[in-house]
Short mmCIF file of C-alpha atoms in Angstrom, two decimals:
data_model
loop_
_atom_site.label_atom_id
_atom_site.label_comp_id
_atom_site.label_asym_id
_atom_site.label_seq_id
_atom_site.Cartn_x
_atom_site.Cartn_y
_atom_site.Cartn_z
CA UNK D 151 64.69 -68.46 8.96
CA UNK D 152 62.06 -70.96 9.41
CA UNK D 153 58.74 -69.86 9.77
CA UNK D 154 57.64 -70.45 13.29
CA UNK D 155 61.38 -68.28 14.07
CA UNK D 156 60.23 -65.82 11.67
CA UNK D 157 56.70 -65.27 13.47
CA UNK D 158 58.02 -65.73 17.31
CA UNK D 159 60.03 -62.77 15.68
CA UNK D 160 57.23 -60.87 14.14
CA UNK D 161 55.49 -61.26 17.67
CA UNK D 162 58.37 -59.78 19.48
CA UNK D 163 58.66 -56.88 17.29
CA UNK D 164 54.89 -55.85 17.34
CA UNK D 165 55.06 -55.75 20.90
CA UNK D 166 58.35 -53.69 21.21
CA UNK D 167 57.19 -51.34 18.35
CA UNK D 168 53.54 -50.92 18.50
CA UNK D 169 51.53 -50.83 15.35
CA UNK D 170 53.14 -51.89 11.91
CA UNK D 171 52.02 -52.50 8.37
CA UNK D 172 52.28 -55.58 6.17
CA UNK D 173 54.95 -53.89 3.99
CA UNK D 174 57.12 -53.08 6.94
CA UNK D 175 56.95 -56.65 8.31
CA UNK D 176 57.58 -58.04 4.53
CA UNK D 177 60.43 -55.57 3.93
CA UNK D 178 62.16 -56.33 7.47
CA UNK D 179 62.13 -59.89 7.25
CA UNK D 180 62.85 -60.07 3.64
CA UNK D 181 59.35 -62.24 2.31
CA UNK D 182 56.45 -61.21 0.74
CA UNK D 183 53.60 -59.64 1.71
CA UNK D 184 51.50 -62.93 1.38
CA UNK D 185 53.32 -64.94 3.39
CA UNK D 186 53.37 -61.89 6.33
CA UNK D 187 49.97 -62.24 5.70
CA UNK D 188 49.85 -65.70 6.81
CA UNK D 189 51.93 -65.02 9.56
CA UNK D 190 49.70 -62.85 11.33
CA UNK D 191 46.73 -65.11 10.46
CA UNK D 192 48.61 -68.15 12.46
CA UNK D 193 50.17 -65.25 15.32
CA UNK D 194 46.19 -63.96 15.57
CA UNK D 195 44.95 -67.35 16.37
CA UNK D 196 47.29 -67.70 19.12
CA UNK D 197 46.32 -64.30 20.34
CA UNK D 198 50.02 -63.14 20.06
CA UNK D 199 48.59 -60.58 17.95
CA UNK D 200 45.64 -58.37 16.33
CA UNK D 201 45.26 -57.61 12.76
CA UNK D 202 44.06 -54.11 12.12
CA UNK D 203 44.07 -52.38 8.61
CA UNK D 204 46.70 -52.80 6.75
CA UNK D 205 48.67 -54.44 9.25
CA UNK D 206 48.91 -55.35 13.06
CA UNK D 207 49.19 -54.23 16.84
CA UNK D 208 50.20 -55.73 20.10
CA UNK D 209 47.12 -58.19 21.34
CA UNK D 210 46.99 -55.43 24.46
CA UNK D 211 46.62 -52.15 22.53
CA UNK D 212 42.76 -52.11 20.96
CA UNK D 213 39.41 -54.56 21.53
CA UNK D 214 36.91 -53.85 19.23
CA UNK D 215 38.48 -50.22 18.57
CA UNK D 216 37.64 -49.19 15.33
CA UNK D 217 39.34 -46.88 13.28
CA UNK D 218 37.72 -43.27 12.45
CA UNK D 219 37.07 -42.11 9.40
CA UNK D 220 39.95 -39.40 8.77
CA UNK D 221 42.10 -42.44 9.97
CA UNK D 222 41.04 -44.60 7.14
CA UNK D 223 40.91 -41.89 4.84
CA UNK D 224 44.39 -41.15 4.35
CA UNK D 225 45.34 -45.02 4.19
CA UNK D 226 45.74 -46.96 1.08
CA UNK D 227 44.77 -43.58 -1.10
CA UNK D 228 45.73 -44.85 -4.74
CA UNK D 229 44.41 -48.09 -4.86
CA UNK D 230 40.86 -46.98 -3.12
CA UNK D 231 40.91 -44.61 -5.97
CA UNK D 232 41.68 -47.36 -8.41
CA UNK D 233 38.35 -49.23 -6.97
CA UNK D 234 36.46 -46.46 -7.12
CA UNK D 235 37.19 -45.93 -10.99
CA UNK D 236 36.67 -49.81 -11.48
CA UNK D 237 33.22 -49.86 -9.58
CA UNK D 238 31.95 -47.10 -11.80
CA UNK D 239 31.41 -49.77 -14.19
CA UNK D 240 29.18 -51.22 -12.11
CA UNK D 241 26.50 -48.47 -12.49
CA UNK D 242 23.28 -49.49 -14.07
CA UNK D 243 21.92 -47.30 -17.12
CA UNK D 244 20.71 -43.80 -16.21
CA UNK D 245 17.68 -43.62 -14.51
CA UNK D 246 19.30 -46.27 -12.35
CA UNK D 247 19.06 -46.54 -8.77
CA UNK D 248 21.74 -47.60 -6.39
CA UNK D 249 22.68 -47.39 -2.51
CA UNK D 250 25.84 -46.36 -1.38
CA UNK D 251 27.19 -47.27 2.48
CA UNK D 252 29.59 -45.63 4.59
CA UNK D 253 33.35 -45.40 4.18
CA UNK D 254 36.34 -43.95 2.21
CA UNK D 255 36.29 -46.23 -0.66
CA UNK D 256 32.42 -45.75 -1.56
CA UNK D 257 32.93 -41.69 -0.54
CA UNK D 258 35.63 -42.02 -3.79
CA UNK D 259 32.97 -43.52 -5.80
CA UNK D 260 30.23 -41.13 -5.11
CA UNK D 261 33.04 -38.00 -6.28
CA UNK D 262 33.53 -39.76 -9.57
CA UNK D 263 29.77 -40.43 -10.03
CA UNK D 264 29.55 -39.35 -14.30
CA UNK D 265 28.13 -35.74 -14.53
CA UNK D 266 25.98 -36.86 -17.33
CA UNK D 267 24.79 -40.00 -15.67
CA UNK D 268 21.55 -39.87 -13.91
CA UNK D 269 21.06 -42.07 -10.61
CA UNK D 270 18.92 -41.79 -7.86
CA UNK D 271 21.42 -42.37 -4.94
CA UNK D 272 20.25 -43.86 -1.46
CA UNK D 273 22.98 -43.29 1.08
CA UNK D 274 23.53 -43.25 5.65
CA UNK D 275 26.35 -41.70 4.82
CA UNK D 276 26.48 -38.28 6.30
CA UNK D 277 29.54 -37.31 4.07
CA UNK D 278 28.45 -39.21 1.14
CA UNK D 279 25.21 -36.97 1.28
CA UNK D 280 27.18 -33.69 1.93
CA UNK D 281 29.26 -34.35 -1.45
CA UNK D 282 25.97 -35.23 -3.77
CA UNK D 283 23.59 -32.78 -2.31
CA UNK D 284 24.60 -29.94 -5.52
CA UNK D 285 24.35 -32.37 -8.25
CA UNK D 286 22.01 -31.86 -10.86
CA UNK D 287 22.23 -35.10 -11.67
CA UNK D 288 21.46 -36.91 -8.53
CA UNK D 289 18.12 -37.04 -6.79
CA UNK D 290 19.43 -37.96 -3.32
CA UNK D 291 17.77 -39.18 -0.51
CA UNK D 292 19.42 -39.49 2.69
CA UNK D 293 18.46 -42.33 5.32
CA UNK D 294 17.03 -41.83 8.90
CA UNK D 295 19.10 -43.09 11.84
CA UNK D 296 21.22 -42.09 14.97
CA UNK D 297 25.04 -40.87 13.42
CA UNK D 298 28.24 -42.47 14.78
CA UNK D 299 30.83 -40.49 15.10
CA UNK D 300 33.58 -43.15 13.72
CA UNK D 301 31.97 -43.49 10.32
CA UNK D 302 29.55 -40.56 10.21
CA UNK D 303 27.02 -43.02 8.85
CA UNK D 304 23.22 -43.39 10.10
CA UNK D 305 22.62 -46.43 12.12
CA UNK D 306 19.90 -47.83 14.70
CA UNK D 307 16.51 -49.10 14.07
CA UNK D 308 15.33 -46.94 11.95
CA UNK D 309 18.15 -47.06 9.53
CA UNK D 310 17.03 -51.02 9.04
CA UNK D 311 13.36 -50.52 8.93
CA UNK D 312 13.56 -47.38 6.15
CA UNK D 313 15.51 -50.23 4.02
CA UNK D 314 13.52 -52.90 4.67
CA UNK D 315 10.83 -51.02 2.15
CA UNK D 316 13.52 -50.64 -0.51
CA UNK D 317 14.89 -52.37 -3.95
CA UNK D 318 17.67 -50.94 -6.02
CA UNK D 319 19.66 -51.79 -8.89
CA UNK D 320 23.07 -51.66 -7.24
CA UNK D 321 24.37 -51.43 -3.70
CA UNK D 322 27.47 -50.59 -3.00
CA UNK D 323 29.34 -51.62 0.47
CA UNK D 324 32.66 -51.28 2.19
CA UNK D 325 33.95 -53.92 4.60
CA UNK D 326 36.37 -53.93 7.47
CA UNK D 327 37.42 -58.35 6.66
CA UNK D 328 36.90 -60.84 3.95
CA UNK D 329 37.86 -64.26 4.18
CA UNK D 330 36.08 -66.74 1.72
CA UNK D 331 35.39 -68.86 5.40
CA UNK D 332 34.01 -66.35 7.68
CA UNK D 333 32.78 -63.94 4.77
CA UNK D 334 32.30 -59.94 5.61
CA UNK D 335 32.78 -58.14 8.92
CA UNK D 336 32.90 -55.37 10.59
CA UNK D 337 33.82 -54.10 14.42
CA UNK D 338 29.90 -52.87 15.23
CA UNK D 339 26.96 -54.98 15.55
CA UNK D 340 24.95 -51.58 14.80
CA UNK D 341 26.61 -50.97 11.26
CA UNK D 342 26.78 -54.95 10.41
CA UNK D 343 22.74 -54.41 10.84
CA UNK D 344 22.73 -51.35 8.19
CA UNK D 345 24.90 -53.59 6.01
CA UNK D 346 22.52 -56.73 6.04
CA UNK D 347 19.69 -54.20 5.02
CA UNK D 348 21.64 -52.89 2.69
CA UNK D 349 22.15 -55.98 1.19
CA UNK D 350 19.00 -56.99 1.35
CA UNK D 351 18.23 -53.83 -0.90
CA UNK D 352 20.51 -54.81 -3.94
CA UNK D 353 19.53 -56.74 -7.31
CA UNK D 354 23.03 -56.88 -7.60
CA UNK D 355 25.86 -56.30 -4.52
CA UNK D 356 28.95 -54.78 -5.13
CA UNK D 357 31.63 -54.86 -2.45
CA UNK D 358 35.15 -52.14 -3.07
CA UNK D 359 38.07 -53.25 -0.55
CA UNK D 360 41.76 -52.63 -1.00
CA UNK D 361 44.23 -55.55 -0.40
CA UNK D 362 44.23 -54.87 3.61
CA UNK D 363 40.85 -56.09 4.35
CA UNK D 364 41.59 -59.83 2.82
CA UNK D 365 42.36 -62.03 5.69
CA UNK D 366 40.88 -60.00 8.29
CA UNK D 367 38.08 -61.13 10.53
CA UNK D 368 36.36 -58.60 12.93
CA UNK D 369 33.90 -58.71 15.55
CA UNK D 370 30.61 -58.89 13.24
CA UNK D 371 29.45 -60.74 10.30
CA UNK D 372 27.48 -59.31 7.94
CA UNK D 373 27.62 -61.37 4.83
CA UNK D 374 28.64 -64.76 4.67
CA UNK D 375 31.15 -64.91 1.06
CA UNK D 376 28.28 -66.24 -1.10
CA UNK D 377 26.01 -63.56 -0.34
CA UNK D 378 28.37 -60.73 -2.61
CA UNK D 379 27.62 -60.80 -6.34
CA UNK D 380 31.18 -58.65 -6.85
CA UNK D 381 34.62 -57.72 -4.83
CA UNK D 382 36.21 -54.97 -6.73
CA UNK D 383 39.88 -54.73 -5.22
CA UNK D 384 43.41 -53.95 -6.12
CA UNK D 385 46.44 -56.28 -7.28
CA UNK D 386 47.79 -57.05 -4.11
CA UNK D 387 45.16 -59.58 -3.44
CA UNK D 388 46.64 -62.93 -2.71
CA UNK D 389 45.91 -65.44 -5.84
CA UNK D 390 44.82 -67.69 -3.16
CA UNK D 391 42.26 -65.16 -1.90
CA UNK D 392 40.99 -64.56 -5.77
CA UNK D 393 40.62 -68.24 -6.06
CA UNK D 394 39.17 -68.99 -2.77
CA UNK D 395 36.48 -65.96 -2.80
CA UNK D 396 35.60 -67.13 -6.48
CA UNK D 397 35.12 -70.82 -5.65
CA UNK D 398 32.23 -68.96 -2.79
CA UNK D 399 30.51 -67.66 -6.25
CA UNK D 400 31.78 -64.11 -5.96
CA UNK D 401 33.18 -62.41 -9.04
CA UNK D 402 36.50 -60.58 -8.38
CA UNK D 403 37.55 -57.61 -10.29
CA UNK D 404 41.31 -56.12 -9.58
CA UNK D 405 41.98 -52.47 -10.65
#
């Protein structure tokens, strides 16, 4: 099969079927997950469809709907857990400060923050907060802002200008795209604005994103690629993606 057959196909079969994942397209037309990748890159331009994590939907079925964060949270499990454990390394000595943002990746980080490791830890993350508040360890402080209900994270004007007065050592984001082109995005304008402060924050920026989020480009930008000191991600990045992101200046770590 050719591949302009192969994606009129793909087309077709999002629309009959509704949402699918990368695997299921690469297993049902017998190619890898790369080149379904590219597929849906090419089948997105055209506005035949839209890429969502992990996968696509019918152009029809979503605008800028973004996903919630029990959705996310039970997608991808074992390699966000693999990030988390990489980013650890990331840490700076005890004593260190770092900020964490919203999402399921940087919530696995914060639960495998070293017991003996002392941090101060910045966070908008109303669940992020919830899990740190009993550690001895940790001398938490928890960001102002109006909470969304999708990530549970502080946003808003006050969010920005309670960053604008800080520095740490590390910050820590989650993403909802990368490409090397358009850089780092994310569905809300509101939480793209936490995200520039946050990176505004960090001596050094680390960004943890599984496989799903490479070739994906949502409604915001909040980082253009050179702007990210570090992607940690998983193995099923595309070499192409490696290359391109570390051509930008970004180091890429797979776990």
């Amino acid at each position: 099969m050719y591949a302009e057959e192969r994606q009129q196909a793909i087309a077709r079969l999002v629309n009959q079927r509704g949402r699918m994942s990368v695997n299921q397209l690469a297993r049902e037309y017998d190619v890898t997950t790369e080149t379904v990748r590219r597929d849906l890159s090419s089948l997105e331009r055209l506005g035949l469809v839209r890429r969502v994590h992990g996968g696509v939907v019918p152009p029809a079925s979503l605008s800028l709907i973004e996903a919630g964060l029990r959705e996310r949270d039970h997608v991808n499990t074992e390699s966000k857990e693999r990030i988390a454990r990489a980013a650890i390394d990331r840490l700076p000595a005890p004593g260190g400060t770092i900020l964490l943002d919203a999402g399921t990746t940087t919530s696995r980080l914060a639960s495998l923050l070293p017991p003996e490791h002392s941090l101060t830890v910045i966070t908008h993350a109303v669940p992020i907060a919830a899990r740190l508040a009993g550690h001895r360890q940790i001398d938490l402080r928890l960001l102002p802002g109006r909470v969304r209900r999708t990530t549970q994270a502080a946003v808003g004007a006050d969010t920005v200008a309670a960053l604008s007065h800080l520095r740490v050592d590390v910050a820590f984001l989650g993403t909802n795209g990368i490409t090397a082109e358009h850089g780092f995005t994310t569905p809300d304008p509101d939480e793209a604005a936490v995200k520039r402060a946050l990176i505004g924050c960090g001596r050094q920026v680390v960004v943890v994103a599984d496989a799903s989020k490479f070739g994906v480009e949502t409604a915001v930008r909040f980082a253009a690629a050179g702007e990210i000191d570090v992607v940690v991600t998983d193995s099923d990045v595309s070499a192409t993606d490696r290359r391109a992101l570390t051509k930008a200046g970004v180091e890429v770590v797979m776990a």
